[in-house]
Short mmCIF file of C-alpha atoms in Angstrom, two decimals:
data_model
loop_
_atom_site.label_atom_id
_atom_site.label_comp_id
_atom_site.label_asym_id
_atom_site.label_seq_id
_atom_site.Cartn_x
_atom_site.Cartn_y
_atom_site.Cartn_z
CA LEU A 22 14.37 -2.65 42.52
CA LYS A 23 13.99 0.64 44.36
CA VAL A 24 17.01 2.89 44.71
CA SER A 25 16.71 6.06 46.73
CA THR A 26 19.04 8.94 45.98
CA LYS A 27 19.93 12.16 47.74
CA PRO A 28 19.63 15.41 45.82
CA LEU A 29 22.90 16.44 44.20
CA ILE A 30 24.74 19.44 45.56
CA ASN A 31 24.94 22.72 43.76
CA LEU A 32 28.57 23.59 43.21
CA GLY A 33 27.77 27.29 43.18
CA GLY A 34 30.66 29.24 44.73
CA ALA A 35 32.96 26.21 44.81
CA ALA A 36 32.65 25.88 41.03
CA SER A 37 33.53 29.49 40.40
CA SER A 38 36.83 29.09 42.28
CA SER A 39 37.55 25.87 40.39
CA PRO A 40 36.65 26.09 36.69
CA SER A 41 37.36 22.42 35.95
CA ALA A 42 35.14 21.12 38.80
CA LYS A 43 32.10 19.13 37.72
CA LEU A 44 29.86 16.62 39.40
CA ALA A 45 30.85 13.08 38.42
CA TYR A 46 27.20 12.47 37.57
CA ASP A 47 27.29 15.26 34.98
CA ILE A 48 30.28 13.92 33.06
CA ILE A 49 29.34 10.24 32.90
CA GLN A 50 27.49 8.98 29.84
CA PHE A 51 24.92 6.32 30.58
CA ASP A 52 21.62 4.90 29.43
CA GLN A 53 18.78 6.91 31.02
CA LYS A 54 17.22 3.78 32.49
CA PHE A 55 20.23 3.68 34.85
CA GLU A 56 19.94 7.33 35.96
CA ARG A 57 18.92 6.54 39.55
CA VAL A 58 21.68 3.96 39.90
CA VAL A 59 24.33 6.35 38.55
CA ARG A 60 23.07 9.12 40.86
CA PHE A 61 23.29 6.74 43.79
CA VAL A 62 26.78 5.51 42.91
CA CYS A 63 28.21 8.94 42.08
CA GLY A 64 26.45 10.80 44.86
CA ASN A 65 27.93 14.27 45.23
CA THR A 66 31.40 13.29 44.06
CA ILE A 67 33.18 16.15 42.32
CA VAL A 68 35.74 15.62 39.54
CA CYS A 69 38.46 18.19 38.84
CA GLU A 70 41.81 18.51 37.05
CA SER A 71 44.45 19.19 39.70
CA HIS A 72 45.33 18.15 43.22
CA SER A 73 45.30 21.75 44.43
CA GLU A 74 41.73 22.23 43.15
CA ALA A 75 40.68 18.93 44.68
CA LYS A 76 42.19 19.80 48.03
CA ALA A 77 40.49 23.21 48.07
CA LEU A 78 37.12 21.67 47.15
CA ALA A 79 37.37 18.68 49.48
CA TYR A 80 38.28 20.61 52.60
CA ASN A 81 36.57 23.93 51.85
CA GLY A 82 35.60 25.59 55.12
CA ARG A 83 32.31 24.36 56.57
CA SER A 84 31.37 21.82 53.92
CA ARG A 85 33.52 18.92 52.89
CA HIS A 86 33.13 17.09 49.59
CA LYS A 87 34.31 13.83 48.07
CA VAL A 88 36.59 14.90 45.19
CA VAL A 89 38.48 12.85 42.64
CA THR A 90 41.07 14.15 40.19
CA VAL A 91 41.32 13.00 36.59
CA ASP A 92 44.42 10.96 37.51
CA GLY A 93 42.32 8.99 40.01
CA THR A 94 43.45 10.56 43.30
CA LEU A 95 40.54 10.49 45.74
CA PHE A 96 40.17 13.17 48.43
CA ASP A 97 37.40 11.98 50.74
CA LYS A 98 35.43 13.86 53.36
CA ALA A 99 37.29 12.17 56.21
CA GLY A 100 40.56 13.67 55.02
CA THR A 101 42.09 10.58 53.40
CA ILE A 102 43.84 10.89 50.09
CA THR A 103 44.17 7.65 48.13
CA GLY A 104 45.00 6.33 44.68
CA GLY A 105 46.05 8.31 41.66
CA ARG A 106 49.36 8.56 39.91
CA GLY A 107 50.91 11.21 37.76
CA SER A 108 50.44 10.59 34.04
CA GLN A 109 54.19 10.34 33.49
CA GLY A 110 54.47 7.82 36.32
CA MET A 111 51.67 5.77 34.80
CA GLU A 112 53.26 5.90 31.35
CA ARG A 113 56.59 4.77 32.80
CA LEU A 114 54.88 1.99 34.73
CA MET A 115 53.16 0.80 31.55
CA GLN A 116 56.44 0.97 29.63
CA ARG A 117 58.22 -1.10 32.30
CA TRP A 118 55.38 -3.62 32.28
CA GLU A 119 55.48 -3.85 28.47
CA GLU A 120 59.27 -4.27 28.51
CA GLY A 121 59.03 -6.98 31.17
CA HIS A 122 56.20 -8.69 29.32
CA MET A 123 58.14 -8.60 26.04
CA MET A 124 61.17 -10.16 27.77
CA GLU A 125 58.97 -12.98 29.08
CA VAL A 126 57.49 -13.55 25.62
CA LYS A 127 60.94 -13.60 24.01
CA GLN A 128 62.25 -16.06 26.62
CA SER A 129 59.22 -18.32 26.15
CA TYR A 130 59.63 -18.18 22.38
CA SER A 131 63.33 -19.04 22.67
CA ARG A 132 62.62 -21.96 25.04
CA LEU A 133 59.87 -23.33 22.78
CA GLU A 134 62.05 -22.96 19.72
CA LYS A 135 64.77 -25.07 21.41
CA GLU A 136 62.21 -27.72 22.37
CA LEU A 137 60.92 -27.81 18.79
CA VAL A 138 64.43 -28.43 17.42
CA GLN A 139 64.90 -31.33 19.85
CA LEU A 140 61.69 -33.07 18.75
CA PRO A 141 62.10 -36.01 16.37
CA PRO A 142 60.74 -35.67 12.83
CA LEU A 143 57.01 -36.16 12.47
CA SER A 144 57.41 -39.27 10.29
CA ARG A 145 59.48 -40.93 13.03
CA MET A 146 56.91 -40.02 15.69
CA ILE A 147 54.11 -41.52 13.53
CA ALA A 148 56.13 -44.72 12.98
CA GLU A 149 56.76 -45.04 16.74
CA GLU A 150 53.06 -44.51 17.42
CA GLN A 151 52.14 -47.28 14.97
CA GLU A 152 54.68 -49.62 16.60
CA ASN A 153 53.23 -48.83 20.02
CA GLU A 154 49.72 -49.56 18.79
CA LYS A 155 50.83 -52.95 17.38
CA GLU A 156 52.56 -53.79 20.66
CA ILE A 157 49.44 -52.88 22.64
CA GLU A 158 47.35 -55.07 20.33
CA THR A 159 49.77 -58.01 20.78
CA MET A 160 49.77 -57.60 24.56
CA THR A 161 45.98 -57.41 24.64
CA GLU A 162 45.75 -60.73 22.76
CA ALA A 163 48.32 -62.30 25.10
CA LEU A 164 46.32 -61.09 28.11
CA LYS A 165 43.16 -62.71 26.71
CA GLU A 166 45.04 -66.02 26.30
CA VAL A 167 46.42 -65.85 29.86
CA LYS A 168 42.90 -65.18 31.21
CA THR A 169 41.57 -68.20 29.28
CA VAL A 170 44.36 -70.46 30.64
CA LEU A 171 43.78 -69.14 34.15
CA LYS A 172 40.05 -69.83 33.92
CA THR A 173 40.71 -73.38 32.69
CA ARG A 174 43.15 -74.04 35.55
CA GLU A 175 40.73 -72.64 38.13
CA GLU A 176 38.02 -74.97 36.78
CA LYS A 177 40.43 -77.95 37.00
CA LYS A 178 41.40 -76.90 40.54
CA ALA A 179 37.74 -76.75 41.54
CA GLY A 180 37.25 -80.26 40.08
CA VAL A 181 40.29 -81.63 41.92
CA LEU A 182 39.12 -80.06 45.22
CA GLU A 183 35.69 -81.63 44.73
CA ALA A 184 37.29 -85.02 44.04
CA ILE A 185 39.43 -84.72 47.20
CA LYS A 186 36.35 -83.85 49.21
CA THR A 187 34.51 -86.88 47.86
CA VAL A 188 37.47 -89.20 48.64
CA LYS A 189 37.68 -87.88 52.22
CA GLU A 190 33.96 -88.46 52.75
CA LYS A 191 34.23 -92.05 51.50
CA LYS A 192 37.23 -92.64 53.70
CA LYS A 193 35.31 -91.55 56.78
CA GLN A 194 32.51 -94.03 56.13
#
């Protein structure tokens, strides 16, 4: 596998105006055998703390950079801003999800508890199962007997048909 990478940019002046700015490559921990892959994936993406820093870095004069904030907002070179969410918004979203999830769990528990109460006692269920097994055994034996009777009658029928055929042939002669 051969991965080619471009040289990483030097933040130089941009970094001095934005103290929290760092190359994504520099802040990611990875096994050294994946260095070329990480360089390729991260490219020259810059990570910084605030939206104002990101905006200044992304659209700084002549050179544009791909910048992502720690909350996940991406400012790309084309001018699009995507993703991200304020930490309070994310916490509230998680809280609402947890509350909703807990309600679902409680409702499921309540429904299952009601179903459990409606179930017959285990001893009764075992007795019914044993009765069903005996009934199946009885019906299986009855089916075997019916098959035997049917086979006997089919053999008799074949004999009668053969006798009729013989009588008809004698009658023709």
